[in-house]
Amino acid sequence: MPYSRFMNGLIELNKGLRMMQKQLIKMVYLLLLLWAPLSAAAPIDSLIFETQLQEDRFKQLVQEIRCVKCQNTNIAGSNADLARDHRMKVYEMMKQGKSDDEIRHWFVVRYGDFVLYRPQIEARTWLLWGLPLLLIPVGAWLLLVQLRRQRVQATEEAPVVGALSESEQKKLDEVLK
Amino acid sequence: MATRSRALLPISFVVLLFLLLYLGLYLNPRHESDDSPMIGKLAPEFDLPDLIATGDRFSRADLNGQVSLVNVWATWCPSCRAEHDVLMRLAATGEVPIFSINWTDRPDSGGSREAALLWLGRLGNPYQKTGDDGENIAGLEWAVTGAPETFLIDVEGRICNRITGPLNDRPVPNPENRQEVRNNVGNIMKTVRKMVAGEGKCLTQDS
């Protein structure tokens, strides 16, 4: 019964595809659900800024500072009371004319380096920041060595370039027919 | 032979990587995740209205000249309720003065000054003095991240330790539970007694 086996196979395949489709739709819904809090998570403070530049600075800073109450988010994305107090503190310090670094410093002396999502560049963090830069020349060197080796190999084993032999041509014609 | 030596480099690299991973995971970290950079520094300046005695203040100056505890609590905080009985028992021994900051007991957190007064009236008051920090002003200076939190202060007003979470006075804290050991009043009092027996200064890490 090769025909019914074939049909069974098709039915199974169809089932499988439908399952996959369902899974896919579920995934899309899940992604939408995960996305929703991100777009809705901008807590509302009615703060007034004199210039757009100040507002941008504020937005940048609250993105960078970790919420110490709910440690996997920044103070921009947290509704915790403490995060709100911290946002207000950032705002207040900006009003006092403090620089971004001074504001970051205010947080670091109280809560530690951990409070900044972007580690500062200092003596203790040069390796963290510098390693990628150090790895670029290393990678370039490895690439160069490899390329040179390949070139040497290529010249040593002279490649077969040229017209096809008669039998090879025949074979090719056969295949391309 | 050539292939073997070529494989050696990536393999040793991976082994090294796993070694680092192991060290990172299994070495007992000197710094706990809730270690604060405030430890070892002088307690920050603050000046709060006294919760109970109107017109009185609780300020930085109250902490000079003695080894003391500063407890941060709020009425909306269930672990503070659990801790309160422990603090009452500790206060009854009279061994160490306990001060407190009543932290963010404000309506939008589910508390209030009245609730705080009622709390102390009903459950007893283990504190020498309590500052009313409804607006989280001193809290930000002390880098409070949640309630309850307890600071151990030395004779010079320096922060020796910061203990997050509720204190307990179990006779034998579960050695598997790091927080229970750290937050055990028996253990804290051992440190306090050592400090008082000396000059009242914070103990260094190794003593």
mmCIF file of C-alpha atoms in Angstrom:
data_model
loop_
_atom_site.group_PDB
_atom_site.id
_atom_site.type_symbol
_atom_site.label_atom_id
_atom_site.label_comp_id
_atom_site.label_asym_id
_atom_site.label_seq_id
_atom_site.Cartn_x
_atom_site.Cartn_y
_atom_site.Cartn_z
ATOM 1 C CA MET A 1 0.000 0.000 0.000
ATOM 2 C CA PRO A 2 2.513 2.652 -0.989
ATOM 3 C CA TYR A 3 -0.210 5.191 -1.878
ATOM 4 C CA SER A 4 -2.015 5.154 1.505
ATOM 5 C CA ARG A 5 1.328 5.282 3.250
ATOM 6 C CA PHE A 6 2.135 8.341 1.218
ATOM 7 C CA MET A 7 -1.219 9.906 2.161
ATOM 8 C CA ASN A 8 -0.681 9.067 5.835
ATOM 9 C CA GLY A 9 2.663 10.714 5.612
ATOM 10 C CA LEU A 10 1.091 13.817 4.139
ATOM 11 C CA ILE A 11 -1.531 13.935 6.892
ATOM 12 C CA GLU A 12 1.145 13.577 9.558
ATOM 13 C CA LEU A 13 3.165 16.295 7.920
ATOM 14 C CA ASN A 14 0.129 18.563 7.823
ATOM 15 C CA LYS A 15 -0.540 17.906 11.522
ATOM 16 C CA GLY A 16 3.036 18.691 12.321
ATOM 17 C CA LEU A 17 2.918 21.904 10.352
ATOM 18 C CA ARG A 18 -0.286 22.964 12.080
ATOM 19 C CA MET A 19 1.254 22.291 15.475
ATOM 20 C CA MET A 20 4.216 24.379 14.483
ATOM 21 C CA GLN A 21 1.903 27.121 13.359
ATOM 22 C CA LYS A 22 0.124 27.056 16.727
ATOM 23 C CA GLN A 23 3.430 27.153 18.537
ATOM 24 C CA LEU A 24 4.496 30.065 16.390
ATOM 25 C CA ILE A 25 1.326 31.997 17.162
ATOM 26 C CA LYS A 26 1.835 31.284 20.860
ATOM 27 C CA MET A 27 5.374 32.583 20.598
ATOM 28 C CA VAL A 28 4.186 35.764 18.916
ATOM 29 C CA TYR A 29 1.618 36.323 21.656
ATOM 30 C CA LEU A 30 4.226 35.670 24.317
ATOM 31 C CA LEU A 31 6.579 38.164 22.711
ATOM 32 C CA LEU A 32 3.784 40.725 22.564
ATOM 33 C CA LEU A 33 3.036 40.120 26.237
ATOM 34 C CA LEU A 34 6.693 40.522 27.127
ATOM 35 C CA TRP A 35 6.889 43.678 25.100
ATOM 36 C CA ALA A 36 3.814 45.262 26.670
ATOM 37 C CA PRO A 37 5.318 46.071 30.092
ATOM 38 C CA LEU A 38 8.359 47.585 28.398
ATOM 39 C CA SER A 39 6.257 50.074 26.520
ATOM 40 C CA ALA A 40 3.950 50.677 29.471
ATOM 41 C CA ALA A 41 6.678 50.844 32.083
ATOM 42 C CA ALA A 42 7.520 54.497 31.802
ATOM 43 C CA PRO A 43 6.469 55.787 35.218
ATOM 44 C CA ILE A 44 4.851 59.179 35.081
ATOM 45 C CA ASP A 45 6.443 62.038 36.963
ATOM 46 C CA SER A 46 5.338 65.489 35.993
ATOM 47 C CA LEU A 47 8.719 67.139 35.822
ATOM 48 C CA ILE A 48 9.309 70.391 34.052
ATOM 49 C CA PHE A 49 12.548 71.012 32.193
ATOM 50 C CA GLU A 50 13.747 74.335 30.914
ATOM 51 C CA THR A 51 15.428 72.957 27.847
ATOM 52 C CA GLN A 52 15.181 69.881 25.683
ATOM 53 C CA LEU A 53 18.854 69.247 26.439
ATOM 54 C CA GLN A 54 18.120 69.000 30.163
ATOM 55 C CA GLU A 55 15.263 66.628 29.540
ATOM 56 C CA ASP A 56 17.510 64.439 27.385
ATOM 57 C CA ARG A 57 20.195 64.455 30.077
ATOM 58 C CA PHE A 58 17.622 63.426 32.664
ATOM 59 C CA LYS A 59 16.310 60.610 30.487
ATOM 60 C CA GLN A 60 19.833 59.356 29.846
ATOM 61 C CA LEU A 61 20.748 59.411 33.550
ATOM 62 C CA VAL A 62 17.653 57.593 34.784
ATOM 63 C CA GLN A 63 18.320 54.934 32.148
ATOM 64 C CA GLU A 64 21.820 54.363 33.520
ATOM 65 C CA ILE A 65 21.024 54.199 37.215
ATOM 66 C CA ARG A 66 19.925 50.914 38.709
ATOM 67 C CA CYS A 67 16.895 50.684 40.935
ATOM 68 C CA VAL A 68 18.316 49.404 44.216
ATOM 69 C CA LYS A 69 14.935 48.096 45.275
ATOM 70 C CA CYS A 70 14.256 45.984 42.202
ATOM 71 C CA GLN A 71 17.733 45.351 40.996
ATOM 72 C CA ASN A 72 17.083 44.112 37.502
ATOM 73 C CA THR A 73 15.731 47.364 36.222
ATOM 74 C CA ASN A 74 16.780 50.979 36.061
ATOM 75 C CA ILE A 75 15.110 53.816 37.912
ATOM 76 C CA ALA A 76 13.489 54.923 34.664
ATOM 77 C CA GLY A 77 11.580 51.663 34.408
ATOM 78 C CA SER A 78 10.670 51.069 38.029
ATOM 79 C CA ASN A 79 7.523 52.054 39.874
ATOM 80 C CA ALA A 80 9.101 51.432 43.278
ATOM 81 C CA ASP A 81 8.785 54.347 45.703
ATOM 82 C CA LEU A 82 12.538 54.368 46.137
ATOM 83 C CA ALA A 83 13.089 54.577 42.373
ATOM 84 C CA ARG A 84 10.735 57.539 42.247
ATOM 85 C CA ASP A 85 12.666 59.208 45.077
ATOM 86 C CA HIS A 86 15.854 58.568 43.144
ATOM 87 C CA ARG A 87 14.426 60.077 39.976
ATOM 88 C CA MET A 88 13.410 63.119 41.991
ATOM 89 C CA LYS A 89 16.911 63.281 43.450
ATOM 90 C CA VAL A 90 18.426 63.241 39.960
ATOM 91 C CA TYR A 91 16.036 66.006 38.946
ATOM 92 C CA GLU A 92 16.823 68.022 42.048
ATOM 93 C CA MET A 93 20.575 67.695 41.545
ATOM 94 C CA MET A 94 20.212 68.749 37.908
ATOM 95 C CA LYS A 95 18.309 71.834 39.067
ATOM 96 C CA GLN A 96 21.213 72.585 41.409
ATOM 97 C CA GLY A 97 23.468 72.597 38.360
ATOM 98 C CA LYS A 98 25.340 69.383 39.150
ATOM 99 C CA SER A 99 27.086 67.644 36.275
ATOM 100 C CA ASP A 100 26.238 64.114 35.142
ATOM 101 C CA ASP A 101 29.421 62.809 36.753
ATOM 102 C CA GLU A 102 28.591 64.484 40.043
ATOM 103 C CA ILE A 103 25.148 62.919 39.971
ATOM 104 C CA ARG A 104 26.583 59.474 39.206
ATOM 105 C CA HIS A 105 29.084 59.981 42.014
ATOM 106 C CA TRP A 106 26.255 60.738 44.446
ATOM 107 C CA PHE A 107 24.810 57.306 43.707
ATOM 108 C CA VAL A 108 28.116 55.406 43.653
ATOM 109 C CA VAL A 109 29.275 56.590 47.098
ATOM 110 C CA ARG A 110 25.983 55.430 48.578
ATOM 111 C CA TYR A 111 25.156 52.246 46.728
ATOM 112 C CA GLY A 112 28.444 51.162 45.146
ATOM 113 C CA ASP A 113 29.568 50.690 41.528
ATOM 114 C CA PHE A 114 26.712 48.247 41.161
ATOM 115 C CA VAL A 115 24.252 51.126 40.928
ATOM 116 C CA LEU A 116 25.538 52.165 37.499
ATOM 117 C CA TYR A 117 24.557 50.048 34.534
ATOM 118 C CA ARG A 118 27.531 51.407 32.619
ATOM 119 C CA PRO A 119 30.695 50.866 34.698
ATOM 120 C CA GLN A 120 32.884 53.935 34.934
ATOM 121 C CA ILE A 121 36.332 53.949 33.359
ATOM 122 C CA GLU A 122 38.863 53.899 36.175
ATOM 123 C CA ALA A 123 41.928 52.008 37.378
ATOM 124 C CA ARG A 124 39.898 48.983 38.430
ATOM 125 C CA THR A 125 37.888 48.710 35.235
ATOM 126 C CA TRP A 126 40.529 49.214 32.538
ATOM 127 C CA LEU A 127 40.574 45.503 31.746
ATOM 128 C CA LEU A 128 36.804 45.420 31.371
ATOM 129 C CA TRP A 129 36.798 48.327 28.939
ATOM 130 C CA GLY A 130 40.172 47.660 27.357
ATOM 131 C CA LEU A 131 39.927 43.937 26.615
ATOM 132 C CA PRO A 132 37.865 44.297 23.423
ATOM 133 C CA LEU A 133 40.345 46.897 22.134
ATOM 134 C CA LEU A 134 43.231 44.597 23.041
ATOM 135 C CA LEU A 135 41.553 41.683 21.305
ATOM 136 C CA ILE A 136 41.249 43.516 17.979
ATOM 137 C CA PRO A 137 45.028 43.480 17.227
ATOM 138 C CA VAL A 138 45.210 39.893 18.465
ATOM 139 C CA GLY A 139 42.433 38.924 16.067
ATOM 140 C CA ALA A 140 44.046 40.863 13.233
ATOM 141 C CA TRP A 141 47.356 39.106 13.878
ATOM 142 C CA LEU A 142 45.703 35.664 13.874
ATOM 143 C CA LEU A 143 43.919 36.504 10.640
ATOM 144 C CA LEU A 144 47.157 37.651 9.012
ATOM 145 C CA VAL A 145 48.996 34.492 10.056
ATOM 146 C CA GLN A 146 46.197 32.333 8.715
ATOM 147 C CA LEU A 147 46.018 34.203 5.408
ATOM 148 C CA ARG A 148 49.768 33.998 4.938
ATOM 149 C CA ARG A 149 49.711 30.278 5.650
ATOM 150 C CA GLN A 150 46.965 29.754 3.094
ATOM 151 C CA ARG A 151 48.879 31.703 0.479
ATOM 152 C CA VAL A 152 51.970 29.600 1.056
ATOM 153 C CA GLN A 153 49.932 26.420 0.751
ATOM 154 C CA ALA A 154 48.279 27.686 -2.419
ATOM 155 C CA THR A 155 51.566 28.326 -4.154
ATOM 156 C CA GLU A 156 53.055 25.021 -2.989
ATOM 157 C CA GLU A 157 50.253 22.824 -4.283
ATOM 158 C CA ALA A 158 49.791 24.307 -7.713
ATOM 159 C CA PRO A 159 46.061 24.140 -8.404
ATOM 160 C CA VAL A 160 44.717 22.346 -11.459
ATOM 161 C CA VAL A 161 43.420 25.084 -13.675
ATOM 162 C CA GLY A 162 42.742 24.746 -17.322
ATOM 163 C CA ALA A 163 40.446 23.229 -19.845
ATOM 164 C CA LEU A 164 38.469 20.126 -19.011
ATOM 165 C CA SER A 165 39.539 16.865 -20.448
ATOM 166 C CA GLU A 166 37.282 15.245 -23.014
ATOM 167 C CA SER A 167 35.793 12.746 -20.552
ATOM 168 C CA GLU A 168 35.213 15.457 -17.979
ATOM 169 C CA GLN A 169 33.411 17.586 -20.550
ATOM 170 C CA LYS A 170 31.236 14.614 -21.424
ATOM 171 C CA LYS A 171 30.337 14.047 -17.801
ATOM 172 C CA LEU A 172 29.467 17.682 -17.373
ATOM 173 C CA ASP A 173 27.241 17.704 -20.427
ATOM 174 C CA GLU A 174 25.506 14.625 -19.076
ATOM 175 C CA VAL A 175 24.783 16.326 -15.771
ATOM 176 C CA LEU A 176 23.630 19.601 -17.273
ATOM 177 C CA LYS A 177 21.309 17.965 -19.770
ATOM 178 C CA MET B 1 51.305 15.711 15.677
ATOM 179 C CA ALA B 2 50.711 19.118 14.120
ATOM 180 C CA THR B 3 46.929 18.882 14.570
ATOM 181 C CA ARG B 4 47.347 17.946 18.215
ATOM 182 C CA SER B 5 49.439 20.991 19.008
ATOM 183 C CA ARG B 6 47.006 23.186 17.132
ATOM 184 C CA ALA B 7 44.106 21.859 19.235
ATOM 185 C CA LEU B 8 46.034 22.504 22.430
ATOM 186 C CA LEU B 9 45.565 26.265 22.333
ATOM 187 C CA PRO B 10 41.751 26.392 22.178
ATOM 188 C CA ILE B 11 41.433 23.530 24.659
ATOM 189 C CA SER B 12 43.653 25.221 27.219
ATOM 190 C CA PHE B 13 41.726 28.439 26.617
ATOM 191 C CA VAL B 14 38.421 26.701 27.371
ATOM 192 C CA VAL B 15 39.895 25.014 30.447
ATOM 193 C CA LEU B 16 41.089 28.399 31.682
ATOM 194 C CA LEU B 17 37.658 29.852 31.052
ATOM 195 C CA PHE B 18 35.983 27.111 33.083
ATOM 196 C CA LEU B 19 38.515 27.588 35.856
ATOM 197 C CA LEU B 20 37.608 31.276 36.029
ATOM 198 C CA LEU B 21 33.922 30.356 36.024
ATOM 199 C CA TYR B 22 34.482 27.945 38.887
ATOM 200 C CA LEU B 23 36.422 30.524 40.889
ATOM 201 C CA GLY B 24 33.728 33.096 40.270
ATOM 202 C CA LEU B 25 30.967 30.771 41.404
ATOM 203 C CA TYR B 26 32.540 28.936 44.301
ATOM 204 C CA LEU B 27 34.969 31.307 45.949
ATOM 205 C CA ASN B 28 33.339 32.820 48.976
ATOM 206 C CA PRO B 29 32.973 36.437 47.961
ATOM 207 C CA ARG B 30 34.475 38.967 50.357
ATOM 208 C CA HIS B 31 31.842 41.383 49.263
ATOM 209 C CA GLU B 32 28.243 40.355 49.578
ATOM 210 C CA SER B 33 25.823 41.734 47.055
ATOM 211 C CA ASP B 34 24.280 43.965 49.693
ATOM 212 C CA ASP B 35 27.569 45.218 51.107
ATOM 213 C CA SER B 36 27.423 48.958 51.202
ATOM 214 C CA PRO B 37 30.213 51.424 50.418
ATOM 215 C CA MET B 38 28.937 53.299 53.483
ATOM 216 C CA ILE B 39 30.508 50.704 55.785
ATOM 217 C CA GLY B 40 33.588 52.091 57.527
ATOM 218 C CA LYS B 41 32.599 55.679 56.815
ATOM 219 C CA LEU B 42 31.174 58.195 59.247
ATOM 220 C CA ALA B 43 27.399 58.083 59.439
ATOM 221 C CA PRO B 44 25.924 60.782 57.213
ATOM 222 C CA GLU B 45 24.610 64.048 58.578
ATOM 223 C CA PHE B 46 20.882 64.097 59.130
ATOM 224 C CA ASP B 47 18.405 65.991 61.271
ATOM 225 C CA LEU B 48 14.902 64.605 61.604
ATOM 226 C CA PRO B 49 11.917 65.655 63.703
ATOM 227 C CA ASP B 50 11.404 63.293 66.623
ATOM 228 C CA LEU B 51 8.447 61.030 65.892
ATOM 229 C CA ILE B 52 7.156 61.077 69.459
ATOM 230 C CA ALA B 53 8.339 64.215 71.236
ATOM 231 C CA THR B 54 7.116 67.121 69.115
ATOM 232 C CA GLY B 55 9.684 69.861 68.768
ATOM 233 C CA ASP B 56 12.553 67.489 69.575
ATOM 234 C CA ARG B 57 15.007 66.309 66.911
ATOM 235 C CA PHE B 58 16.912 63.116 66.171
ATOM 236 C CA SER B 59 20.186 63.963 64.482
ATOM 237 C CA ARG B 60 23.689 62.806 63.736
ATOM 238 C CA ALA B 61 24.908 64.288 67.037
ATOM 239 C CA ASP B 62 22.816 61.750 68.999
ATOM 240 C CA LEU B 63 25.014 58.963 67.704
ATOM 241 C CA ASN B 64 28.335 60.229 69.050
ATOM 242 C CA GLY B 65 30.053 58.809 72.103
ATOM 243 C CA GLN B 66 28.540 55.340 72.277
ATOM 244 C CA VAL B 67 28.175 52.059 70.423
ATOM 245 C CA SER B 68 24.611 51.936 69.149
ATOM 246 C CA LEU B 69 22.201 50.427 66.661
ATOM 247 C CA VAL B 70 20.132 52.423 64.204
ATOM 248 C CA ASN B 71 17.109 50.524 62.995
ATOM 249 C CA VAL B 72 15.152 51.510 59.893
ATOM 250 C CA TRP B 73 11.504 50.467 59.927
ATOM 251 C CA ALA B 74 8.068 51.214 58.562
ATOM 252 C CA THR B 75 4.547 50.168 59.480
ATOM 253 C CA TRP B 76 3.861 48.887 55.954
ATOM 254 C CA CYS B 77 6.693 46.379 56.298
ATOM 255 C CA PRO B 78 5.710 42.904 57.562
ATOM 256 C CA SER B 79 9.274 41.840 58.385
ATOM 257 C CA CYS B 80 9.559 44.926 60.576
ATOM 258 C CA ARG B 81 6.609 43.613 62.561
ATOM 259 C CA ALA B 82 8.362 40.262 62.978
ATOM 260 C CA GLU B 83 11.548 42.035 63.974
ATOM 261 C CA HIS B 84 9.870 44.315 66.492
ATOM 262 C CA ASP B 85 9.522 41.619 69.156
ATOM 263 C CA VAL B 86 13.217 40.807 68.753
ATOM 264 C CA LEU B 87 14.081 44.490 69.232
ATOM 265 C CA MET B 88 11.870 44.656 72.338
ATOM 266 C CA ARG B 89 13.744 41.735 73.876
ATOM 267 C CA LEU B 90 17.105 43.266 72.957
ATOM 268 C CA ALA B 91 16.113 46.658 74.386
ATOM 269 C CA ALA B 92 15.030 44.956 77.629
ATOM 270 C CA THR B 93 18.611 43.764 78.176
ATOM 271 C CA GLY B 94 19.759 47.409 78.128
ATOM 272 C CA GLU B 95 23.061 46.343 76.604
ATOM 273 C CA VAL B 96 23.010 48.612 73.596
ATOM 274 C CA PRO B 97 21.002 51.746 72.840
ATOM 275 C CA ILE B 98 18.774 51.369 69.798
ATOM 276 C CA PHE B 99 17.804 54.406 67.743
ATOM 277 C CA SER B 100 15.490 54.328 64.796
ATOM 278 C CA ILE B 101 14.446 55.968 61.595
ATOM 279 C CA ASN B 102 10.782 55.574 60.781
ATOM 280 C CA TRP B 103 11.226 55.392 57.035
ATOM 281 C CA THR B 104 8.779 56.425 54.291
ATOM 282 C CA ASP B 105 5.722 55.814 56.414
ATOM 283 C CA ARG B 106 3.675 57.942 54.039
ATOM 284 C CA PRO B 107 0.184 57.435 52.647
ATOM 285 C CA ASP B 108 1.306 56.382 49.156
ATOM 286 C CA SER B 109 3.365 53.567 50.713
ATOM 287 C CA GLY B 110 0.440 52.508 52.890
ATOM 288 C CA GLY B 111 1.604 54.057 56.165
ATOM 289 C CA SER B 112 1.461 57.317 58.078
ATOM 290 C CA ARG B 113 2.922 59.091 61.087
ATOM 291 C CA GLU B 114 -0.197 58.163 63.064
ATOM 292 C CA ALA B 115 0.192 54.509 62.144
ATOM 293 C CA ALA B 116 3.808 54.645 63.331
ATOM 294 C CA LEU B 117 2.797 56.185 66.664
ATOM 295 C CA LEU B 118 0.052 53.594 67.074
ATOM 296 C CA TRP B 119 2.567 50.825 66.302
ATOM 297 C CA LEU B 120 4.943 51.972 69.056
ATOM 298 C CA GLY B 121 2.053 52.531 71.447
ATOM 299 C CA ARG B 122 0.651 49.035 70.962
ATOM 300 C CA LEU B 123 3.790 46.972 70.509
ATOM 301 C CA GLY B 124 6.093 48.885 72.796
ATOM 302 C CA ASN B 125 8.928 51.266 72.040
ATOM 303 C CA PRO B 126 12.412 49.743 72.046
ATOM 304 C CA TYR B 127 14.031 52.944 70.775
ATOM 305 C CA GLN B 128 15.887 55.709 72.595
ATOM 306 C CA LYS B 129 14.829 58.094 69.868
ATOM 307 C CA THR B 130 12.971 57.780 66.592
ATOM 308 C CA GLY B 131 13.321 60.151 63.664
ATOM 309 C CA ASP B 132 10.332 60.770 61.427
ATOM 310 C CA ASP B 133 11.601 60.302 57.882
ATOM 311 C CA GLY B 134 8.333 60.082 55.992
ATOM 312 C CA GLU B 135 9.839 61.816 52.975
ATOM 313 C CA ASN B 136 12.945 59.605 52.726
ATOM 314 C CA ILE B 137 15.406 62.436 53.319
ATOM 315 C CA ALA B 138 17.722 60.762 55.831
ATOM 316 C CA GLY B 139 16.973 57.462 54.065
ATOM 317 C CA LEU B 140 18.693 58.666 50.903
ATOM 318 C CA GLU B 141 21.712 59.869 52.890
ATOM 319 C CA TRP B 142 21.988 56.513 54.680
ATOM 320 C CA ALA B 143 21.488 54.712 51.364
ATOM 321 C CA VAL B 144 18.597 52.696 52.748
ATOM 322 C CA THR B 145 17.394 50.228 50.125
ATOM 323 C CA GLY B 146 14.538 48.694 52.060
ATOM 324 C CA ALA B 147 13.075 48.073 55.473
ATOM 325 C CA PRO B 148 14.057 46.656 57.853
ATOM 326 C CA GLU B 149 17.679 47.624 57.878
ATOM 327 C CA THR B 150 19.952 47.979 60.886
ATOM 328 C CA PHE B 151 23.228 49.863 61.196
ATOM 329 C CA LEU B 152 25.863 49.234 63.843
ATOM 330 C CA ILE B 153 27.467 52.543 64.824
ATOM 331 C CA ASP B 154 30.711 52.947 66.751
ATOM 332 C CA VAL B 155 31.708 55.471 69.400
ATOM 333 C CA GLU B 156 32.935 57.934 66.748
ATOM 334 C CA GLY B 157 29.703 57.706 64.783
ATOM 335 C CA ARG B 158 31.174 55.423 62.132
ATOM 336 C CA ILE B 159 29.073 52.777 60.366
ATOM 337 C CA CYS B 160 30.594 49.391 61.268
ATOM 338 C CA ASN B 161 27.998 47.202 59.645
ATOM 339 C CA ARG B 162 24.777 47.339 57.725
ATOM 340 C CA ILE B 163 22.356 44.494 58.250
ATOM 341 C CA THR B 164 19.555 44.147 55.726
ATOM 342 C CA GLY B 165 16.430 42.200 56.568
ATOM 343 C CA PRO B 166 14.867 41.367 59.915
ATOM 344 C CA LEU B 167 17.002 40.641 62.978
ATOM 345 C CA ASN B 168 16.379 37.353 64.776
ATOM 346 C CA ASP B 169 17.336 36.069 68.205
ATOM 347 C CA ARG B 170 17.277 32.345 67.576
ATOM 348 C CA PRO B 171 19.606 30.656 70.073
ATOM 349 C CA VAL B 172 21.187 28.679 67.250
ATOM 350 C CA PRO B 173 20.832 30.277 63.802
ATOM 351 C CA ASN B 174 20.757 27.865 60.899
ATOM 352 C CA PRO B 175 24.377 27.817 59.685
ATOM 353 C CA GLU B 176 23.187 27.151 56.119
ATOM 354 C CA ASN B 177 21.256 30.405 56.103
ATOM 355 C CA ARG B 178 23.757 33.224 55.720
ATOM 356 C CA GLN B 179 21.254 35.972 56.401
ATOM 357 C CA GLU B 180 19.989 34.277 59.535
ATOM 358 C CA VAL B 181 23.537 34.035 60.876
ATOM 359 C CA ARG B 182 24.394 37.620 59.970
ATOM 360 C CA ASN B 183 21.126 39.007 61.334
ATOM 361 C CA ASN B 184 21.313 37.047 64.569
ATOM 362 C CA VAL B 185 21.197 39.302 67.607
ATOM 363 C CA GLY B 186 23.491 36.923 69.507
ATOM 364 C CA ASN B 187 26.163 37.326 66.840
ATOM 365 C CA ILE B 188 25.678 41.078 66.577
ATOM 366 C CA MET B 189 25.938 41.432 70.359
ATOM 367 C CA LYS B 190 29.197 39.466 70.356
ATOM 368 C CA THR B 191 30.611 42.189 68.090
ATOM 369 C CA VAL B 192 29.090 44.939 70.233
ATOM 370 C CA ARG B 193 30.609 43.480 73.413
ATOM 371 C CA LYS B 194 34.017 43.236 71.753
ATOM 372 C CA MET B 195 33.734 46.839 70.651
ATOM 373 C CA VAL B 196 32.647 48.075 74.066
ATOM 374 C CA ALA B 197 35.436 46.085 75.751
ATOM 375 C CA GLY B 198 37.915 47.893 73.499
ATOM 376 C CA GLU B 199 37.755 51.558 72.616
ATOM 377 C CA GLY B 200 34.290 51.293 71.143
ATOM 378 C CA LYS B 201 35.559 51.519 67.583
ATOM 379 C CA CYS B 202 34.532 49.332 64.673
ATOM 380 C CA LEU B 203 36.322 46.011 64.618
ATOM 381 C CA THR B 204 38.573 45.447 61.632
ATOM 382 C CA GLN B 205 37.703 42.671 59.208
ATOM 383 C CA ASP B 206 40.040 40.058 60.729
ATOM 384 C CA SER B 207 39.467 40.587 64.446
#
